[in-house]
Short mmCIF file of C-alpha atoms in Angstrom, two decimals:
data_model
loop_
_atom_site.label_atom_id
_atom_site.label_comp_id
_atom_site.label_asym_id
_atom_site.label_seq_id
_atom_site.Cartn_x
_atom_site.Cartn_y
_atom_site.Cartn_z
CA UNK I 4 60.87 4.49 6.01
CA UNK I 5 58.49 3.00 8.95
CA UNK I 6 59.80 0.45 11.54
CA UNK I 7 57.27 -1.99 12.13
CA UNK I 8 57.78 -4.42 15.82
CA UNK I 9 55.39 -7.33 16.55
CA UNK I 10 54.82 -7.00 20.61
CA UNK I 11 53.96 -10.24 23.37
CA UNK I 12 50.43 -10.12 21.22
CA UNK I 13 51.05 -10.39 17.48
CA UNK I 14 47.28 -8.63 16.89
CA UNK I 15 48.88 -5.38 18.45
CA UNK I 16 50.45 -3.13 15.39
CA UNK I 17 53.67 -1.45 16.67
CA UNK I 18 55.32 1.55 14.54
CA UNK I 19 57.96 4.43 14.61
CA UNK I 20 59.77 6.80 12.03
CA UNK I 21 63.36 6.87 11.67
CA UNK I 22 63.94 10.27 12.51
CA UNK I 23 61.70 13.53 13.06
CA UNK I 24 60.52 14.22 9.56
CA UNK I 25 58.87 10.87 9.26
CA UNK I 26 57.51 11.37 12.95
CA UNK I 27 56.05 14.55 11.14
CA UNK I 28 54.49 12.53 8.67
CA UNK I 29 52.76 9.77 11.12
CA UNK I 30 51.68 13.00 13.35
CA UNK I 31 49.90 14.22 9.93
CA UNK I 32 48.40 10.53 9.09
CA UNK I 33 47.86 9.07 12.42
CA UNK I 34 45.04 6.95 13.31
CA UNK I 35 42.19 7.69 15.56
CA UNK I 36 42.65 4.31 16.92
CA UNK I 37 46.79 4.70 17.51
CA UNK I 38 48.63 5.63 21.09
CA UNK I 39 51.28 7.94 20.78
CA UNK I 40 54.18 6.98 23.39
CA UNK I 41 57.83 9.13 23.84
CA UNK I 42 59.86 9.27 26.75
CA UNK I 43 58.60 12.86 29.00
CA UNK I 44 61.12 15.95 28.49
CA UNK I 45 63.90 14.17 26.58
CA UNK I 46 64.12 13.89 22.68
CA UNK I 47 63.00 10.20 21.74
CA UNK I 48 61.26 8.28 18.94
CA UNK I 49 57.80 8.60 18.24
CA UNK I 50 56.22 4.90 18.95
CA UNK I 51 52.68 4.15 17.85
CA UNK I 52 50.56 1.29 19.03
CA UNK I 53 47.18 0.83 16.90
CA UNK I 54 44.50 -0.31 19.62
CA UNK I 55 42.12 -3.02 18.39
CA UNK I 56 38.66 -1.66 17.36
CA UNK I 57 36.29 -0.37 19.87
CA UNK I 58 39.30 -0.60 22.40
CA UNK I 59 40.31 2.65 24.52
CA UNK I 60 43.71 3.44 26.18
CA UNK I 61 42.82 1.64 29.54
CA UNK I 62 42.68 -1.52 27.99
CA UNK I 63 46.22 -1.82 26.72
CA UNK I 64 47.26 -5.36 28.32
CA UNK I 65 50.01 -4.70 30.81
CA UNK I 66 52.86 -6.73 28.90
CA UNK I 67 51.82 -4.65 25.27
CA UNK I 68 52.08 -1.22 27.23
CA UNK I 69 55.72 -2.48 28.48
CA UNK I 70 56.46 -3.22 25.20
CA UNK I 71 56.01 0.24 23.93
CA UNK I 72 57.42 1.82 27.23
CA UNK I 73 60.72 -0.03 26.70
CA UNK I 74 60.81 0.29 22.82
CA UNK I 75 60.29 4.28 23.21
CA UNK I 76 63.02 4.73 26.24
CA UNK I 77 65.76 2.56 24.15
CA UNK I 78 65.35 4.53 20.68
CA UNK I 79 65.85 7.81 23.27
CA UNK I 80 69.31 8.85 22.98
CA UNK I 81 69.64 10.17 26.49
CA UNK I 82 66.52 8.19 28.19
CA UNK I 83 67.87 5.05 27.04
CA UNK I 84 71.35 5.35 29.37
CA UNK I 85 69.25 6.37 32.49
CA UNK I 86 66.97 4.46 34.39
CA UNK I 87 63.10 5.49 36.45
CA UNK I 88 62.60 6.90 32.84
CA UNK I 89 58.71 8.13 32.43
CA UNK I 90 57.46 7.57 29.13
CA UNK I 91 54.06 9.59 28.30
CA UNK I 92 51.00 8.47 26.20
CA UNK I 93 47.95 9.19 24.69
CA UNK I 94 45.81 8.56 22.00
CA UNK I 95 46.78 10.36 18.17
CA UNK I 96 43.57 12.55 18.64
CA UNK I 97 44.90 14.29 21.25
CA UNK I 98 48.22 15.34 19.86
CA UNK I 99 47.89 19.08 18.77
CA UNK I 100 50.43 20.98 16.62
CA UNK I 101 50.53 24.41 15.53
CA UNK I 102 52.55 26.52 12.32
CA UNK I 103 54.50 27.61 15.35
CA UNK I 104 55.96 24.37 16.54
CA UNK I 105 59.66 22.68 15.37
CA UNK I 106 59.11 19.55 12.42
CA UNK I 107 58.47 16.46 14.90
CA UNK I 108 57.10 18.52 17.53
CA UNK I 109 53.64 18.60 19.06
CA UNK I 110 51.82 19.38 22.17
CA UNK I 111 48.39 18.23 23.82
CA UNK I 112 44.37 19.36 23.34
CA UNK I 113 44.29 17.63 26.74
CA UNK I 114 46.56 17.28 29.13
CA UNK I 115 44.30 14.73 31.46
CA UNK I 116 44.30 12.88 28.57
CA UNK I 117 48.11 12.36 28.65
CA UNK I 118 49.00 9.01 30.71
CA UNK I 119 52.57 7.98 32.56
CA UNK I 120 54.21 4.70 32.79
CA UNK I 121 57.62 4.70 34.73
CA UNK I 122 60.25 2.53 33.20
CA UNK I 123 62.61 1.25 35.59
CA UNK I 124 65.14 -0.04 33.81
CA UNK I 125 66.07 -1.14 30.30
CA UNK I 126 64.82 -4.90 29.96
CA UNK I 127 67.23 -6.48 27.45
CA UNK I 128 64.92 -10.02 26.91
CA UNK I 129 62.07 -7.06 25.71
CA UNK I 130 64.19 -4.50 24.03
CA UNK I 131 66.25 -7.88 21.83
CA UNK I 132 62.84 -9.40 21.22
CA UNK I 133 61.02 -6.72 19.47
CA UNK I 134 63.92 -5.77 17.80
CA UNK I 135 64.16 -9.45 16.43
CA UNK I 136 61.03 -8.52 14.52
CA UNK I 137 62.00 -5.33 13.25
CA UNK I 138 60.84 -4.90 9.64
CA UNK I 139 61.01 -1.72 7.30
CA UNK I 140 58.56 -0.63 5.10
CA UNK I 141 57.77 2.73 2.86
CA UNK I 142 53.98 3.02 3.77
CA UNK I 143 51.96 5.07 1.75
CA UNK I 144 50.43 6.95 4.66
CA UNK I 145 48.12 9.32 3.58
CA UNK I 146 46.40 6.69 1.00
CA UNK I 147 46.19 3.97 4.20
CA UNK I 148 44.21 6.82 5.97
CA UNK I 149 42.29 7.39 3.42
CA UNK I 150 41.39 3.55 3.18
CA UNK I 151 40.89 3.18 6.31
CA UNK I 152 38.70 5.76 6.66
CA UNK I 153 36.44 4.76 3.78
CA UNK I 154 36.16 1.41 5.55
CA UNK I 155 34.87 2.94 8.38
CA UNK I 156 32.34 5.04 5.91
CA UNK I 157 30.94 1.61 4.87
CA UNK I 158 30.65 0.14 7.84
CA UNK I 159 28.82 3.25 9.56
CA UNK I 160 26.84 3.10 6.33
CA UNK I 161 25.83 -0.50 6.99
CA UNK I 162 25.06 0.24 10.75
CA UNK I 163 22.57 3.02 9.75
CA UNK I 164 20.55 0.71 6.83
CA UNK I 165 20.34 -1.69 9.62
CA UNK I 166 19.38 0.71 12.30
CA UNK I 167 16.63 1.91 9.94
CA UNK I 168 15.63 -1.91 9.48
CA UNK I 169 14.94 -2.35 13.14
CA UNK I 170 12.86 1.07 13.30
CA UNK I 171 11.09 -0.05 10.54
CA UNK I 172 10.15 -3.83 11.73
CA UNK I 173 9.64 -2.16 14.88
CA UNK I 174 7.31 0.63 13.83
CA UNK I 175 5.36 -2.31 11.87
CA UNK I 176 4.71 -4.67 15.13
CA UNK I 177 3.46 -2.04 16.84
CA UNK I 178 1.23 -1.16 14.22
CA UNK I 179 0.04 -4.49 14.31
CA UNK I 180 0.03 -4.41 17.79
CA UNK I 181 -2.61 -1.99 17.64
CA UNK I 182 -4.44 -3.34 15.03
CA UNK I 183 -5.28 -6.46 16.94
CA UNK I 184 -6.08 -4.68 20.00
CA UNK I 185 -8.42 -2.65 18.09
CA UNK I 186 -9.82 -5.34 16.42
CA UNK I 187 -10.13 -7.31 19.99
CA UNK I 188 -12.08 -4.51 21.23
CA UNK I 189 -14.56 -4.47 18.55
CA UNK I 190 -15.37 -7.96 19.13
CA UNK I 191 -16.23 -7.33 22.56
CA UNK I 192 -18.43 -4.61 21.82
CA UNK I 193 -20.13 -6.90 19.23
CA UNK I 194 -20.35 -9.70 22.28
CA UNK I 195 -21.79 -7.56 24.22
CA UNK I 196 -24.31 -6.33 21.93
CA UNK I 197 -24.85 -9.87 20.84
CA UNK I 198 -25.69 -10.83 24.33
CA UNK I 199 -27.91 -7.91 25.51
CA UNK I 200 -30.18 -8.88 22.05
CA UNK I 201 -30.22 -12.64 24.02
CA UNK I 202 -31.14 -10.92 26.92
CA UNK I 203 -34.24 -8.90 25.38
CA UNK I 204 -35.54 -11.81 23.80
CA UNK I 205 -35.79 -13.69 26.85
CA UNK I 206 -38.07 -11.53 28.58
CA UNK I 207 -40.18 -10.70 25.59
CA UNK I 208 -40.79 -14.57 25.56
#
C-alpha cells in the first residue's frame, strides 16, 4: 500500500511506502522526474515528490520542499522526537543500490547531487494538514512506469517528425533561396548583354 499527501500546491504528487519493502518497490519503479527525501543517518520513511515536467530539483517552491521536509522527519521514529533534524534529497536517478545492500536501503551515484534542508522543528499546522489528505492506494508500479514511459516514447516520437518537418521546410527555402538568386543573376547577365547590343548599334548608326 502507497500513501498519497496533497502539499500547499495540489499539482505537486506526494508519496511514501508503509514500511521498507514497499520503499524497495518505489526504489525499483521510481520516476526520473521524482525527489527522494529521508531524514540523514536515522531510519525514516522514504517520501517522494514527482517534479512537474521539464522542472529540476532547484525549482521546488520553498513551501512544497517544507512539506516534504516535515512529512519525512515526522514518519522518522527517532527524527521525529528531536528537533535541527536534516533531511537529505535528491532526484530517483541518483539513488544507487547494490545485491549487497539491506531491503529499503540505497546509497548515491553522486554525492554532490545529494541536497540538505534543516528542519527545525516539527510544524504541527503542516504535519495535521497533509495528513488530512492522506489517501491509500495499491498502485500497480511497475505497469505506471511502464506507461509513463511509453508516453514519453510518443512524445519524443512526435518531437523528432516535427524536428524533421522544420529541416525539411528549411532545407526547401533555402533551395529556393538559391534558385531565385540564381535566376536574378541570369537576368543581369542577359541586361547586360541586352544593353551592350544597344550600345553597338548606336555607333554602327
Amino acid at each position: 500500500m502507497v500513501l498519497y499527501f496533497t502539499t500547499s500546491d495540489p499539482e505537486y504528487i506526494v508519496y511514501m511506502g508503509r514500511d521498507k519493502y514497499e520503499n524497495e518497490e518505489l526504489i525499483k519503479y521510481g520516476w526520473p522526474e521524482d525527489v527522494w527525501f529521508h531524514v540523514d543517518n536515522l531510519s525514516s520513511a522514504h517520501v517522494y515528490l514527482r517534479l512537474k515536467q521539464g522542472q529540476n530539483v532547484k525549482q521546488i517552491p520553498p513551501e512544497v520542499l517544507e512539506d516534504c521536509a516535515q512529512l519525512v522527519k515526522d514518519n522518522s521514529i527517532e527524527g521525529c522526537k528531536k528537533d535541527n533534524v536534516n533531511v537529505i534529497y535528491t532526484l530517483w536517478s541518483n539513488l544507487k543500490k547494490t545485491g549487497d545492500m539491506d531491503v529499503g536501503q540505497v546509497g548515491f551515484h553522486d554525492e554532490k547531487a545529494v541536497y540538505n534542508f534543516r528542519v527545525a522543528k516539527k510544524i504541527n499546522m503542516i504535519v495535521n494538514r497533509l495528513n488530512k489528505t492522506k489517501v491509500e492506494r495499491n498502485p500497480d508500479l511497475a505497469a505506471d512506469r511502464e506507461q509513463r514511459d511509453k508516453e514519453e516514447r510518443h512524445i519524443r516520437k512526435k518531437e523528432v517528425v516535427e524536428q524533421k518537418r522544420k529541416e525539411k521546410e528549411e532545407a526547401e527555402k533555402h533551395r529556393q533561396e538559391k534558385e531565385m538568386r540564381s535566376y536574378s543573376n541570369i537576368m543581369k547577365s542577359e541586361n547586360m548583354r541586352s544593353n551592350k547590343d544597344v550600345d553597338d548599334d548606336d555607333d554602327f548608326m
